Coordinates of C-alpha atoms in Angstrom, one line a residue:
M1 CA 0.0 0.0 0.0
L2 CA 1.3 3.5 -0.9
L3 CA 2.0 5.9 1.9
G4 CA -1.1 7.8 2.9
K5 CA -3.6 5.8 0.7
D6 CA -5.4 4.2 3.7
P7 CA -7.9 6.9 4.8
L8 CA -7.9 5.5 8.4
E9 CA -4.1 6.0 8.6
W10 CA -2.6 9.4 8.4
T11 CA 0.4 9.8 10.6
E12 CA 3.0 12.5 11.2
Q13 CA 5.2 10.6 8.7
H14 CA 2.5 10.7 6.0
D15 CA 1.9 14.4 6.7
D16 CA 5.7 15.2 6.5
R17 CA 6.1 13.2 3.2
Q18 CA 3.2 15.1 1.6
V19 CA 4.7 18.5 2.7
V20 CA 8.1 17.5 1.2
M21 CA 6.6 16.2 -2.0
E22 CA 4.6 19.5 -2.4
L23 CA 7.9 21.3 -2.1
F24 CA 9.5 19.0 -4.7
K25 CA 6.6 19.7 -7.1
T26 CA 7.1 23.5 -6.6
V27 CA 10.7 23.3 -7.5
D28 CA 10.2 20.8 -10.4
D29 CA 9.1 23.5 -13.0
S30 CA 9.3 21.0 -15.9
K31 CA 7.1 18.5 -14.0
D32 CA 9.3 15.7 -15.3
G33 CA 9.8 14.1 -11.8
K34 CA 13.4 15.4 -11.6
I35 CA 15.0 18.6 -10.4
S36 CA 17.7 20.1 -12.6
K37 CA 20.5 22.5 -11.7
K38 CA 18.6 25.3 -13.4
E39 CA 15.4 24.5 -11.5
L40 CA 17.4 24.6 -8.2
N41 CA 19.0 28.0 -9.1
D42 CA 15.5 29.3 -10.1
A43 CA 14.1 28.2 -6.7
I44 CA 17.0 29.9 -4.9
E45 CA 16.4 33.1 -6.7
K46 CA 12.6 33.0 -6.0
M47 CA 13.2 32.4 -2.3
K48 CA 15.7 35.3 -2.1
A49 CA 13.3 37.6 -4.0
H50 CA 10.5 36.5 -1.6
T51 CA 12.6 37.4 1.4
K52 CA 13.5 40.8 -0.1
E53 CA 9.9 41.5 -1.0
K54 CA 8.7 40.9 2.5
G55 CA 11.3 43.2 3.8
E56 CA 11.9 41.1 6.8
T57 CA 13.8 37.9 7.8
D58 CA 12.0 34.8 6.6
T59 CA 13.6 31.9 8.4
A60 CA 11.8 29.3 6.3
A61 CA 12.9 30.9 3.0
E62 CA 16.5 31.2 4.3
Q63 CA 16.4 27.5 5.3
Y64 CA 15.1 26.5 1.8
V65 CA 17.9 28.5 0.2
K66 CA 20.5 26.7 2.3
F67 CA 18.9 23.4 1.5
F68 CA 18.7 24.1 -2.3
E69 CA 22.4 25.3 -2.2
S70 CA 23.4 22.1 -0.5
L71 CA 21.6 20.1 -3.3
L72 CA 23.4 22.2 -5.9
A73 CA 26.7 20.9 -4.6
K74 CA 25.5 17.4 -5.1
V75 CA 24.1 17.9 -8.6
D76 CA 26.7 17.2 -11.3
A77 CA 25.5 16.0 -14.7
Q78 CA 22.4 14.2 -13.3
D79 CA 19.2 15.7 -12.0
I80 CA 17.8 15.0 -8.5
S81 CA 15.1 12.4 -8.2
R82 CA 12.1 12.6 -5.8
R83 CA 13.7 9.9 -3.7
Q84 CA 17.1 11.8 -3.5
F85 CA 15.3 15.0 -2.7
F86 CA 13.2 13.4 0.1
N87 CA 16.3 11.6 1.5
E88 CA 18.3 14.8 1.6
F89 CA 15.3 16.8 3.1
E90 CA 15.0 14.1 5.8
K91 CA 18.4 15.0 7.1
L92 CA 17.3 18.6 8.0
P93 CA 16.6 19.3 11.6
R94 CA 13.0 20.6 11.6
S95 CA 9.5 20.1 12.9
K96 CA 7.7 17.2 11.3
G97 CA 4.0 16.2 11.1
G98 CA 2.6 19.6 12.3
R99 CA -0.8 19.2 10.6
V100 CA -1.3 15.8 12.2
R101 CA -0.4 17.1 15.7
W102 CA -2.6 20.1 15.2
A103 CA -5.6 18.0 14.1
R104 CA -5.0 15.6 17.0
S105 CA -5.1 18.6 19.4
L106 CA -8.7 19.3 18.3
C107 CA -9.8 16.1 19.9
L108 CA -12.2 15.3 17.2
E109 CA -12.4 11.6 18.2
G110 CA -14.1 12.7 21.4
Q111 CA -16.7 14.7 19.5
L112 CA -17.4 11.7 17.2
A113 CA -17.6 9.2 20.1
R114 CA -20.3 11.3 21.7
L115 CA -22.5 10.7 18.7
I116 CA -22.3 6.9 19.0
P117 CA -25.2 5.4 20.9
V118 CA -24.5 4.5 24.5
S119 CA -25.0 1.1 25.8
N120 CA -25.6 0.1 29.4
D121 CA -22.9 -2.6 29.2
P122 CA -19.7 -1.4 30.9
F123 CA -17.8 -4.3 29.3
D124 CA -18.8 -3.5 25.7
G125 CA -18.7 0.2 24.8
L126 CA -19.8 -0.4 21.2
K127 CA -22.8 -2.5 22.1
G128 CA -25.1 0.5 21.5
F129 CA -23.5 1.1 18.1
R130 CA -24.1 -2.5 17.1
E131 CA -27.6 -2.5 18.4
E132 CA -28.4 0.6 16.4
L133 CA -27.2 -1.2 13.3
K134 CA -28.9 -4.5 14.0
G135 CA -31.8 -5.2 11.7
K136 CA -31.3 -2.1 9.5
G137 CA -31.0 -2.4 5.8
E138 CA -28.2 -0.8 3.8
E139 CA -30.2 2.3 3.0
D140 CA -31.2 2.8 6.6
V141 CA -27.6 2.4 7.8
K142 CA -26.5 5.0 5.2
K143 CA -29.2 7.5 6.4
W144 CA -28.1 6.9 10.0
V145 CA -24.5 7.5 9.2
D146 CA -25.4 10.6 7.2
E147 CA -27.2 12.0 10.3
I148 CA -24.0 11.3 12.4
V149 CA -21.8 13.0 9.8
K150 CA -24.1 16.0 9.7
E151 CA -24.1 16.4 13.4
F152 CA -20.3 15.9 13.6
S153 CA -19.8 18.4 10.9
S154 CA -21.7 21.0 12.8
K155 CA -19.3 20.5 15.8
V156 CA -16.1 20.6 13.7
K157 CA -16.1 24.3 12.7
P158 CA -16.0 25.7 16.2
L159 CA -13.3 23.3 17.1
I160 CA -11.1 24.3 14.2
L161 CA -11.7 28.0 15.0
E162 CA -10.6 27.3 18.6
G163 CA -7.7 25.2 17.5
S164 CA -6.4 27.8 15.0
G165 CA -6.0 30.4 17.8
Q166 CA -9.1 32.4 16.8
K167 CA -10.5 31.7 20.2
K168 CA -8.8 30.8 23.5
S169 CA -9.6 27.2 24.3
R170 CA -8.7 24.3 26.4
C171 CA -8.2 21.0 24.6
R172 CA -10.7 18.5 25.8
H173 CA -7.8 16.0 25.7
E174 CA -6.3 15.4 29.2
G175 CA -7.1 18.9 30.3
R176 CA -4.2 20.4 28.2
S177 CA -4.5 23.5 26.2
A178 CA -4.8 23.2 22.4
R179 CA -1.2 24.5 22.0
E180 CA 0.1 21.9 24.5
C181 CA -1.7 19.1 22.6
R182 CA -0.1 20.2 19.3
E183 CA 3.4 20.1 20.8

């Protein structure tokens, strides 16, 4: 299975790989799956121009310039493949999986769990869920799931706003703040 293809599995590693691959695509102007010396030089110039345009220090842009310059030193006659790019990027000290940690800090699993029917069986927390499904046809199950999705969706927006720093909030996960959960 390809990394990130299982919708139930999206880890910090998957997130990091996607971020790096998006950077690769940005630099690969020719879209041929390789990065040439010219493309690296162009990327360096764009990053330097971006920093000048902002009129302030942009640490990320400066780091990209250093990284691209280190790649230039490794490029001779051959271009850099996706794998080489990713392997070199992996060596950089940096924060990884930020989107996954942030999403985890929103504690969405708790909101979803609250929508699952409760059972009175302390040894089987999913008994209410199974009882809800028992005897229902496929169309009725789809309608029931649609209702849960609609209710869950209505709860997600405020959680994202809280988690994005738009509102002060406490994470519902272990009594930590949203920021503490992300770290």
